[in-house]
Amino acid sequence: MKGRKKFDFEYIGSLLLAITLALLLGALIMLLNGKNPAMGYFALLQGALGSKYAMASTLAKTVPLILTGLATAISFRSGIFNIGGEGQLYLGAFAAAYVGFTFTNLPVIVAVIAAIIASALAGGFYAYVPALLKVKYNIDEVITTIMFNSIAMLFTNYLVNYPFQAQQGKMGGTDMIAEAYKFPKLVAMSKLNTSIFYTMIIAILVYYMVKKTSYGYNFKIVGENSVFSKYAGLNNKKYMILAMILSGALCGIAGAFEVYGTHYRFLQNISKGLAFDGMLVSLIVKNNPVGIVIMSIFFAVLKTGSNTMELTTGVPSELILVIQSVIILFIAGENGFKQIIKRRSMNKGKLVK
Amino acid sequence: MKDIFDLALFQNTIRTATPLILAALGGLLTMHAGILNIGMEGMILLGAFFGVLGSYFFSSSLMGVLLAVISGVAIGALFGFFVIELKSDEFIIGIAINIFAGGLTVFLLRSIFGVKGAFSSPDIVPLPDVHIPFLDKIEFLDKIFNNHSILVYVSWILVALVYILLYKTPYGYWIRGVGEHEEALETAGINPKKVKYVSSILCGMFCGLAGAHLSLGYLTLFTENMSAGKGFIALAAIIFGSSNPIKVYGASLLFGFFDALGIRVQSLGIPSQFTQMIPYLATVIVLFGVAQKKLIKGKAD
């Protein structure tokens, strides 16, 4: 067995290289577009970190990224691939909103806890079904969770356009949750709210579970070597199902926070791919919980700053999506690139001889 | 009932099924080659954008289709490079391609055309409609099968071609072989990498065509994210039709039918969300059915 290194410097090196290359590519695209890349990136940093408001907006954007990133990490580490975070998030968000606009006279703590539990149950259950199909019938969970995403989005879309459409006639949204339940804002005007604290607590719990408990260790063994874990007497199926439920629950909670911290109601397009963003974040740092928090901040900086970049320099903010997807391409190709380079240098060696 | 099930419904079915079948034909080739391509969504989107771009700048729908196909070849090759050469996880690359395409098309939309959301212009030349003379003798044939955009007819030909390729040529045998037993192919002196590359480049091409049909076939415009889940429905059609081109064509028609029906019944106050759900539900049910069969067979063995 490989030694348990504290830091994988080689990996961090290639990660930084990938990010640098992607940013350079972004700069090149700006140049081709007739814009000054230095000014573009400066505006981006300014917009993401240049003021108290900017920083608050950036931090606010990390919340769903961290949660869906951790959700991805838990499932991927256990060798079961939850691509259904988006659907779980939608159902969780709706369940939480339902609590918030139906039971409007509860003590705040009770209501918020009930909403979070409801969202975790909804998300967890929606992940449990594909997990069960996987372990019981060996049905590919990648495909089922992709299908489940669309089903959940269509289903909640139906709910908010028919039975639960807002009474004020707002299309595609539910009623507002009770005023008292809204998460307090931490910086006026920004979207930053107390969900960031809950998110940090969850991140610490997940870190603790993954790194320090036997559960976390077993998840990892099941994910890395299912044959070995079987011989070691672990119930692979149990751990895969558990990982999937936890993963779904986290996505559900991410949905609840979007409702209670940002929109105060369920909207039919509440997510717009948040779970996919979180998935990228997690994949880039190889499902490491600490890495997820750091990378979420980086992604949030890009996301928040890109709007300012667009306003002041005219570079379309979608450039950031290109940069992000290029980073993931480089990271996903990392091992392959390394092997090609190795092969090249070996061949060179042969030539010299 | 008559208002719903009229000839126009079936005509719409063919139209809405066409991008599904085009993309699914590509996806089933990679599926046979042992690659699950969930990047089709992004590949379609790129095709739709470059279709409009080509048509607009060259005032020719043929150039639009050509650019769409070229963009498909490029993204298919890129997909292949990462999945086959670098052995990256196919669905990570698929997700990355979807996000990349979503970002790139909007970015280009704004930096080239200077618009946000959608681009339409009288200078975009739509694909021509085709009139088949002998069909107009019989009304219902004429109404359903005639006067479609040209890619509709191309898609029918492609169904036959892909079927022949897969089941009647050695190359098709290799494509199917590489997905099932790569080593055997290697012993036979065939480079499995090459075969996989061909399948993923063809997949990109077909998705490019699907995109061109979306943006030049019946709407002459490009809108952000206009593939709107078609790549995933195509994936559903592939699974529903067990990767057989003819069955996949049937599945695409069926899904196209429910899509067209959904728009109709909405006017009666019936939510279209449920008809739209059918492809996704059907896929899960099919997978479940196949798994059960395997289970029963396994027990009998």
XYZ file of C-alpha atoms in Angstrom:
654
model
C 0.000 0.000 0.000
C 1.110 3.513 -0.773
C 2.073 5.557 2.248
C -0.532 8.018 3.470
C 0.974 11.283 2.395
C -0.242 14.433 4.062
C 0.049 16.465 0.889
C 0.287 15.278 -2.628
C 2.660 17.956 -3.883
C 2.926 16.447 -7.312
C -0.813 16.676 -7.727
C -1.005 20.219 -6.400
C 1.695 21.117 -8.887
C -0.203 19.768 -11.852
C -3.394 21.375 -10.568
C -1.719 24.776 -10.463
C -0.314 24.149 -13.918
C -3.779 23.279 -15.242
C -5.276 26.421 -13.717
C -2.462 28.566 -15.114
C -2.846 27.080 -18.579
C -6.597 27.584 -18.491
C -6.194 31.208 -17.398
C -3.633 31.743 -20.151
C -6.094 30.312 -22.640
C -8.673 32.735 -21.260
C -6.183 35.563 -21.766
C -5.541 34.447 -25.327
C -9.270 34.413 -26.047
C -9.554 37.932 -24.645
C -6.683 39.062 -26.880
C -8.310 37.515 -29.928
C -11.421 39.376 -28.902
C -9.510 42.642 -28.930
C -9.569 43.033 -25.150
C -6.748 43.563 -22.721
C -6.412 40.385 -20.613
C -4.631 42.161 -17.777
C -7.504 44.586 -17.485
C -9.987 41.742 -17.807
C -8.497 39.709 -14.991
C -7.964 42.791 -12.872
C -11.641 43.665 -13.225
C -12.477 40.088 -12.341
C -10.492 40.223 -9.107
C -11.873 43.652 -8.343
C -15.396 42.379 -8.806
C -14.873 39.313 -6.666
C -12.702 40.651 -3.865
C -12.502 44.430 -4.279
C -15.002 45.445 -1.644
C -16.830 44.117 1.356
C -19.916 43.626 -0.786
C -17.936 41.860 -3.491
C -16.341 39.499 -1.008
C -19.691 38.769 0.580
C -21.190 37.963 -2.817
C -18.298 35.657 -3.578
C -18.663 33.840 -0.265
C -22.389 33.476 -0.835
C -21.682 31.658 -4.087
C -19.477 29.113 -2.336
C -22.364 27.678 -0.292
C -24.031 25.514 -2.953
C -20.661 24.659 -4.513
C -19.259 23.339 -1.235
C -22.382 21.330 -0.458
C -22.808 19.740 -3.874
C -19.035 19.285 -4.076
C -19.003 17.370 -0.786
C -22.000 15.379 -1.980
C -20.071 14.365 -5.090
C -17.022 13.497 -3.018
C -18.892 11.173 -0.674
C -20.425 9.188 -3.492
C -17.379 9.118 -5.775
C -15.041 8.076 -2.993
C -17.300 5.117 -2.347
C -17.253 4.058 -5.966
C -20.860 4.941 -6.702
C -21.376 7.861 -9.022
C -24.100 10.267 -8.127
C -24.694 12.426 -11.213
C -28.180 13.118 -9.917
C -27.314 15.984 -7.602
C -29.286 18.429 -9.674
C -32.512 16.484 -9.297
C -31.924 15.874 -5.602
C -31.304 19.576 -5.143
C -34.585 20.473 -6.847
C -36.602 18.065 -4.733
C -34.834 19.154 -1.556
C -35.451 22.800 -2.356
C -39.125 22.148 -2.989
C -39.550 20.096 0.183
C -37.914 22.838 2.251
C -39.996 25.541 0.601
C -43.147 23.503 1.222
C -42.422 23.457 4.957
C -41.717 27.181 4.861
C -44.903 28.318 3.142
C -47.269 25.749 4.653
C -46.428 25.816 8.349
C -46.008 29.529 8.824
C -46.531 29.788 12.560
C -43.872 27.526 14.005
C -41.018 28.696 16.204
C -38.228 29.662 13.819
C -35.782 26.986 14.991
C -38.368 24.245 14.664
C -39.357 25.383 11.195
C -35.818 25.678 9.912
C -34.798 22.309 11.321
C -37.930 20.728 9.898
C -37.193 22.280 6.505
C -33.619 21.043 6.480
C -34.698 17.563 7.538
C -37.376 17.559 4.849
C -34.859 18.586 2.198
C -32.349 15.975 3.339
C -35.014 13.278 3.295
C -36.238 14.275 -0.146
C -32.729 14.421 -1.606
C -31.622 11.307 0.237
C -34.598 9.273 -0.869
C -34.191 10.392 -4.447
C -30.606 9.148 -4.342
C -31.574 5.968 -2.512
C -33.677 4.688 -5.413
C -30.878 4.636 -8.026
C -28.510 3.257 -5.377
C -30.906 0.420 -4.680
C -31.291 -0.258 -8.401
C -27.515 -0.366 -8.625
C -26.772 -2.774 -5.790
C -29.810 -4.974 -6.282
C -30.066 -5.173 -10.054
C -26.715 -3.811 -11.173
C -28.379 -1.007 -13.137
C -25.860 1.686 -14.071
C -26.369 4.506 -11.590
C -24.798 7.055 -13.940
C -27.629 6.588 -16.414
C -30.424 6.352 -13.850
C -29.311 9.467 -11.984
C -29.081 11.420 -15.251
C -32.631 10.346 -16.080
C -33.745 11.136 -12.531
C -32.404 14.676 -12.897
C -34.758 15.425 -15.741
C -37.667 13.707 -14.021
C -37.201 15.767 -10.849
C -36.920 19.006 -12.768
C -40.047 18.279 -14.784
C -41.923 17.140 -11.688
C -41.122 20.259 -9.640
C -41.793 22.324 -12.746
C -45.261 20.776 -12.787
C -45.749 21.393 -9.056
C -45.051 25.116 -9.292
C -47.105 25.644 -12.425
C -50.136 23.710 -11.258
C -50.909 22.642 -7.679
C -48.423 24.899 -5.873
C -48.281 27.929 -8.095
C -47.878 31.089 -6.053
C -51.126 32.772 -5.089
C -49.892 36.127 -6.305
C -49.909 34.475 -9.703
C -46.171 34.255 -10.042
C -45.447 31.773 -12.809
C -43.061 28.979 -12.047
C -42.674 29.677 -8.355
C -44.264 28.815 -5.023
C -45.452 31.234 -2.349
C -42.803 32.881 -0.214
C -41.737 31.157 2.985
C -42.735 32.883 6.226
C -40.823 36.108 6.791
C -39.362 34.928 10.105
C -37.812 31.819 8.587
C -35.578 33.635 6.140
C -31.901 33.248 6.983
C -30.561 36.603 8.205
C -28.188 38.437 5.907
C -24.624 38.933 7.076
C -23.776 41.865 4.800
C -26.492 44.255 3.759
C -27.582 44.075 0.091
C -25.414 41.040 -0.615
C -26.669 37.483 -0.762
C -24.393 36.321 2.025
C -26.456 34.806 4.817
C -26.131 32.475 7.762
C -26.211 29.387 5.541
C -22.455 29.867 5.174
C -22.046 28.911 8.864
C -24.161 25.796 8.513
C -22.199 24.917 5.407
C -18.908 25.215 7.262
C -20.233 22.979 10.030
C -21.332 20.413 7.448
C -17.942 20.625 5.718
C -16.159 19.966 9.016
C -18.461 17.052 9.785
C -17.874 15.538 6.361
C -14.127 16.050 6.721
C -14.227 14.377 10.099
C -16.287 11.491 8.814
C -14.168 10.979 5.719
C -10.770 11.300 7.346
C -11.185 10.265 10.938
C -13.932 7.698 11.277
C -14.034 4.060 10.304
C -17.062 4.859 8.173
C -15.049 7.241 6.044
C -12.251 4.712 5.752
C -14.669 1.975 4.774
C -16.274 4.192 2.138
C -12.837 4.671 0.659
C -11.930 0.999 0.679
C -15.234 0.064 -0.900
C -14.621 2.699 -3.558
C -11.043 1.788 -4.284
C -11.109 -1.943 -4.122
C -14.444 -3.630 -3.812
C -12.984 -7.119 -3.971
C -10.580 -6.428 -1.144
C -13.272 -4.810 0.974
C -15.469 -7.848 0.495
C -12.730 -10.128 1.765
C -12.150 -7.717 4.615
C -15.729 -8.489 5.609
C -17.287 -5.183 4.624
C -20.779 -5.060 3.275
C -20.072 -3.166 0.043
C -23.718 -2.737 -0.802
C -24.525 -1.180 2.534
C -21.744 1.369 2.216
C -22.629 2.253 -1.356
C -26.259 2.844 -0.435
C -25.283 4.840 2.617
C -22.865 6.988 0.622
C -25.516 7.668 -1.980
C -28.130 8.637 0.615
C -25.703 11.002 2.329
C -24.768 12.467 -1.024
C -28.394 13.019 -1.976
C -29.183 14.500 1.426
C -26.402 17.072 1.034
C -27.721 18.082 -2.385
C -31.191 18.372 -0.887
C -29.835 20.624 1.857
C -28.062 22.734 -0.775
C -31.518 23.233 -2.264
C -32.982 24.184 1.114
C -30.274 26.822 1.596
C -31.006 28.299 -1.832
C -34.613 28.733 -0.722
C -34.045 29.978 2.833
C -30.957 32.048 2.170
C -31.366 33.438 -1.327
C -34.715 33.170 -3.103
C -37.151 32.673 -0.185
C -39.356 30.538 -2.427
C -38.973 27.596 -4.753
C -38.447 28.620 -8.358
C -38.620 26.255 -11.293
C -35.095 27.147 -12.411
C -33.671 27.562 -8.941
C -30.456 25.696 -9.645
C -29.298 26.128 -13.253
C -26.634 23.476 -12.917
C -25.324 24.153 -9.398
C -24.866 20.445 -8.776
C -22.845 20.077 -11.955
C -20.629 22.978 -10.877
C -20.127 21.316 -7.504
C -19.333 18.067 -9.241
C -16.608 19.773 -11.272
C -15.209 21.363 -8.117
C -14.987 17.993 -6.428
C -13.515 16.216 -9.432
C -10.814 18.836 -9.857
C -9.534 18.255 -6.321
C -10.012 14.501 -6.526
C -12.848 14.475 -3.994
C -10.806 15.902 -1.164
C -13.017 17.790 1.343
C -10.470 20.504 2.157
C -9.715 20.921 -1.524
C -13.433 21.288 -2.212
C -13.708 24.276 0.116
C -10.679 25.965 -1.455
C -11.703 25.205 -5.022
C -15.267 26.382 -4.328
C -13.872 29.751 -3.314
C -11.805 29.860 -6.499
C -14.829 29.009 -8.646
C -16.916 31.561 -6.760
C -14.286 34.239 -7.392
C -14.408 33.459 -11.105
C -18.198 33.448 -11.104
C -18.743 36.660 -9.158
C -15.859 38.496 -10.750
C -16.876 37.591 -14.265
C -19.906 39.849 -14.039
C -17.760 42.862 -13.211
C -15.327 41.850 -15.932
C -18.205 41.906 -18.368
C -19.530 45.266 -17.197
C -16.218 47.115 -17.213
C -14.299 45.491 -20.061
C -17.039 43.945 -22.175
C -15.591 40.434 -22.027
C -18.612 38.112 -21.859
C -18.805 36.436 -18.453
C -19.248 33.020 -20.066
C -15.525 33.005 -20.744
C -15.304 31.713 -17.181
C -17.275 28.591 -18.060
C -14.785 27.906 -20.829
C -11.879 28.350 -18.406
C -13.517 26.066 -15.831
C -14.208 23.308 -18.315
C -10.670 23.525 -19.658
C -9.324 23.097 -16.108
C -11.389 19.968 -15.674
C -10.260 18.639 -19.046
C -6.629 19.115 -18.062
C -7.148 17.547 -14.661
C -9.108 14.616 -16.033
C -6.398 14.094 -18.609
C -3.616 14.556 -16.054
C -2.573 10.928 -15.735
C -2.722 10.370 -19.450
C -0.647 13.458 -20.161
C 1.925 12.285 -17.650
C 2.166 8.906 -19.287
C 2.567 10.420 -22.720
C 5.344 12.666 -21.450
C 6.987 9.656 -19.810
C 6.776 7.641 -23.006
C 8.213 10.550 -24.975
C 11.175 10.981 -22.661
C 11.779 7.236 -22.633
C 11.853 7.197 -26.405
C 14.230 10.129 -26.385
C 16.492 8.185 -24.053
C 16.502 5.292 -26.468
C 17.442 7.562 -29.327
C 20.415 8.919 -27.440
C 21.716 5.444 -26.788
C -59.682 13.731 -29.639
C -59.757 14.574 -33.317
C -58.281 17.951 -32.531
C -55.306 16.281 -30.939
C -54.624 13.307 -33.152
C -54.592 15.012 -36.509
C -52.055 14.667 -39.281
C -50.102 17.714 -38.132
C -49.325 15.904 -34.873
C -47.585 13.137 -36.776
C -45.821 15.640 -38.953
C -44.569 17.359 -35.801
C -43.517 14.001 -34.424
C -41.183 13.431 -37.329
C -39.769 16.905 -36.980
C -39.122 16.705 -33.243
C -37.763 13.166 -33.508
C -35.153 14.107 -36.110
C -32.539 15.744 -33.845
C -33.024 12.860 -31.411
C -32.396 10.232 -34.044
C -29.389 12.064 -35.480
C -27.720 12.418 -32.095
C -28.739 8.930 -31.023
C -27.198 7.387 -34.142
C -23.898 8.885 -33.083
C -24.305 7.919 -29.459
C -25.153 4.333 -30.289
C -21.902 4.023 -32.219
C -19.862 5.067 -29.181
C -22.069 2.880 -27.014
C -21.226 -0.114 -29.213
C -17.567 0.853 -28.942
C -17.909 0.692 -25.169
C -18.052 4.419 -24.462
C -20.936 6.100 -22.685
C -21.056 9.591 -24.149
C -23.006 12.002 -21.991
C -21.436 14.949 -23.770
C -23.927 14.700 -26.639
C -25.912 17.572 -25.170
C -22.938 19.893 -25.605
C -22.057 18.465 -28.997
C -25.565 19.233 -30.274
C -25.351 22.755 -28.913
C -22.064 23.404 -30.695
C -23.540 22.063 -33.925
C -26.537 24.368 -33.576
C -24.303 27.386 -33.073
C -21.851 26.677 -35.868
C -24.729 25.849 -38.169
C -26.104 29.342 -37.710
C -22.638 30.848 -37.946
C -21.880 29.158 -41.265
C -25.249 29.870 -42.741
C -25.096 33.535 -41.753
C -21.578 34.298 -42.945
C -21.686 32.351 -46.180
C -25.372 32.932 -46.921
C -25.666 29.224 -47.473
C -27.374 26.590 -45.391
C -25.016 23.997 -46.822
C -22.074 25.899 -45.354
C -23.987 25.975 -42.093
C -24.328 22.226 -42.095
C -20.693 21.891 -43.083
C -19.498 24.039 -40.190
C -21.793 22.154 -37.820
C -20.291 18.879 -38.977
C -16.749 20.235 -38.680
C -17.436 21.421 -35.142
C -18.806 17.963 -34.429
C -15.701 16.272 -35.801
C -13.509 18.554 -33.705
C -15.393 17.988 -30.462
C -15.713 14.262 -31.189
C -11.964 14.070 -31.716
C -11.360 16.019 -28.515
C -13.684 13.685 -26.625
C -11.866 10.739 -28.162
C -8.458 12.146 -27.315
C -9.303 12.433 -23.640
C -11.270 9.235 -23.287
C -9.224 6.961 -25.552
C -5.728 8.431 -25.529
C -5.559 9.823 -22.009
C -7.962 7.239 -20.569
C -9.869 9.915 -18.680
C -13.206 9.067 -17.207
C -15.734 9.268 -20.023
C -18.491 10.878 -18.065
C -16.240 13.490 -16.480
C -15.196 14.476 -19.987
C -18.833 14.350 -21.057
C -19.864 16.739 -18.297
C -16.915 19.010 -19.092
C -17.919 19.095 -22.754
C -21.477 20.035 -21.846
C -20.308 22.932 -19.690
C -17.664 23.925 -22.244
C -20.228 24.028 -25.045
C -22.704 25.975 -22.924
C -20.055 28.578 -22.125
C -18.387 28.745 -25.515
C -21.564 29.159 -27.547
C -22.857 31.987 -25.358
C -19.426 33.573 -25.330
C -19.193 33.446 -29.111
C -22.794 34.538 -29.497
C -21.935 37.709 -27.679
C -18.479 38.377 -29.022
C -19.342 37.618 -32.666
C -22.955 38.718 -32.942
C -23.042 41.065 -29.959
C -26.343 39.711 -28.688
C -27.450 38.047 -25.506
C -29.877 35.156 -25.345
C -30.708 34.560 -28.967
C -29.529 35.443 -32.429
C -31.817 35.542 -35.380
C -31.422 37.367 -38.631
C -33.009 37.300 -42.066
C -29.493 36.606 -43.347
C -29.450 33.137 -41.819
C -30.416 30.817 -44.630
C -32.634 27.997 -43.400
C -32.288 24.441 -44.647
C -34.445 23.860 -47.709
C -37.638 21.855 -47.479
C -37.848 18.873 -49.757
C -40.905 18.087 -51.810
C -41.223 14.498 -52.933
C -43.561 14.489 -55.951
C -45.157 11.049 -55.761
C -46.108 11.419 -52.077
C -48.514 14.254 -52.794
C -50.901 11.842 -54.500
C -52.141 10.565 -51.161
C -53.188 13.175 -48.663
C -52.009 11.611 -45.443
C -48.639 10.554 -46.834
C -48.216 14.041 -48.190
C -49.144 15.739 -44.933
C -46.986 13.527 -42.729
C -43.956 12.641 -44.792
C -43.646 15.395 -47.357
C -42.171 18.904 -47.291
C -39.823 18.377 -44.372
C -36.493 20.020 -43.966
C -33.792 18.116 -45.825
C -32.063 16.713 -42.750
C -35.219 14.766 -41.938
C -34.720 12.705 -45.077
C -30.993 12.573 -44.501
C -31.681 11.103 -41.058
C -33.707 8.271 -42.615
C -30.877 7.450 -44.967
C -28.408 7.604 -42.106
C -30.455 5.121 -40.082
C -30.080 2.648 -42.932
C -26.407 3.458 -43.432
C -25.549 3.073 -39.761
C -27.454 -0.209 -39.674
C -25.514 -1.475 -42.674
C -22.250 -0.194 -41.229
C -22.821 -1.930 -37.918
C -24.210 -5.260 -39.042
C -23.116 -5.779 -42.639
C -19.565 -4.513 -42.820
C -16.344 -5.679 -41.153
C -15.878 -2.225 -39.702
C -19.185 -2.497 -37.886
C -18.090 -5.821 -36.536
C -14.950 -4.153 -35.205
C -16.928 -1.346 -33.596
C -19.107 -3.861 -31.824
C -16.076 -5.987 -31.046
C -14.110 -3.191 -29.477
C -16.863 -2.603 -26.958
C -17.194 -6.246 -26.069
C -13.738 -7.668 -26.333
C -10.953 -5.253 -27.085
C -8.147 -7.810 -26.755
C -9.622 -10.115 -29.364
C -9.590 -7.257 -31.833
C -5.995 -6.517 -31.060
C -4.993 -10.124 -31.663
C -6.706 -9.873 -35.023
C -4.339 -7.040 -35.864
C -6.833 -4.225 -35.629
C -6.034 -1.120 -33.662
C -8.884 -0.764 -31.147
C -7.957 2.850 -30.430
C -8.507 3.779 -34.046
C -11.912 2.113 -34.104
C -12.927 3.957 -30.951
C -11.726 7.240 -32.411
C -13.803 6.701 -35.522
C -16.890 6.010 -33.433
C -16.480 9.108 -31.286
C -15.734 11.351 -34.272
C -18.801 9.974 -36.050
C -20.764 10.644 -32.868
C -19.612 14.254 -32.915
C -20.557 14.546 -36.595
C -24.036 13.179 -36.056
C -24.578 15.441 -33.058
C -23.413 18.350 -35.202
C -26.073 17.454 -37.754
C -28.644 17.218 -34.972
C -27.672 20.720 -33.898
C -27.883 22.032 -37.449
C -31.374 20.615 -37.708
C -32.344 22.463 -34.529
C -30.981 25.844 -35.589
C -31.497 25.708 -39.364
C -34.117 23.022 -39.818
C -37.278 24.492 -38.422
C -36.316 27.466 -36.339
C -33.862 29.715 -38.105
C -32.042 31.023 -35.080
C -29.739 30.155 -32.228
C -30.736 30.499 -28.595
C -28.682 29.880 -25.483
C -28.838 26.268 -24.401
C -31.146 25.371 -27.270
C -30.272 21.669 -27.067
C -32.414 21.694 -23.878
C -31.907 18.099 -22.789
C -32.055 16.574 -26.283
C -28.696 14.914 -25.726
C -30.070 13.129 -22.691
C -33.261 12.097 -24.450
C -31.075 10.749 -27.258
C -29.212 8.747 -24.624
C -32.578 7.475 -23.413
C -33.511 6.508 -26.978
C -30.262 4.573 -27.357
C -30.949 2.574 -24.210
C -34.631 2.155 -25.031
C -33.711 0.867 -28.489
C -30.877 -1.308 -27.141
C -28.376 0.432 -29.445
C -29.910 -1.037 -32.591
C -30.267 1.766 -35.176
C -33.737 0.714 -36.267
C -35.062 0.238 -32.771
C -33.390 3.462 -31.707
C -35.132 5.187 -34.596
C -38.420 3.789 -33.313
C -37.636 4.996 -29.806
C -36.782 8.468 -31.112
C -40.074 8.605 -32.996
C -41.935 7.531 -29.882
C -40.220 10.175 -27.751
C -40.769 12.757 -30.474
C -44.418 11.798 -30.501
C -44.826 12.364 -26.769
C -43.043 15.662 -27.075
C -45.340 16.795 -29.856
C -48.350 15.447 -27.975
C -47.326 17.304 -24.819
C -47.569 20.642 -26.589
C -51.024 19.709 -27.876
C -52.538 18.526 -24.611
C -51.207 21.580 -22.851
C -53.800 23.612 -24.671
C -56.407 21.400 -23.007
C -54.973 22.245 -19.614
C -53.125 18.956 -19.222
C -49.579 19.509 -17.964
C -47.005 18.717 -20.636
C -44.419 17.936 -17.971
C -45.723 14.398 -17.739
C -45.459 13.657 -21.447
C -41.967 15.124 -21.361
C -41.054 12.766 -18.539
C -41.859 9.673 -20.585
C -38.447 9.179 -22.264
C -36.638 9.334 -18.943
C -39.089 7.070 -17.137
C -39.116 4.653 -20.061
C -35.341 4.359 -19.909
C -35.336 3.478 -16.227
C -38.113 0.951 -16.777
C -36.260 -0.634 -19.704
C -33.075 -0.897 -17.667
C -35.085 -2.467 -14.887
C -36.691 -4.936 -17.276
C -33.344 -5.939 -18.783
C -31.852 -6.371 -15.315
C -34.734 -8.573 -14.190
C -34.390 -10.726 -17.272
C -30.702 -11.143 -16.559
C -31.504 -12.009 -12.972
C -34.000 -14.692 -13.980
C -31.594 -16.035 -16.580
C -28.804 -16.053 -14.040
C -30.919 -18.064 -11.640
C -31.976 -20.516 -14.354
C -28.343 -21.049 -15.295
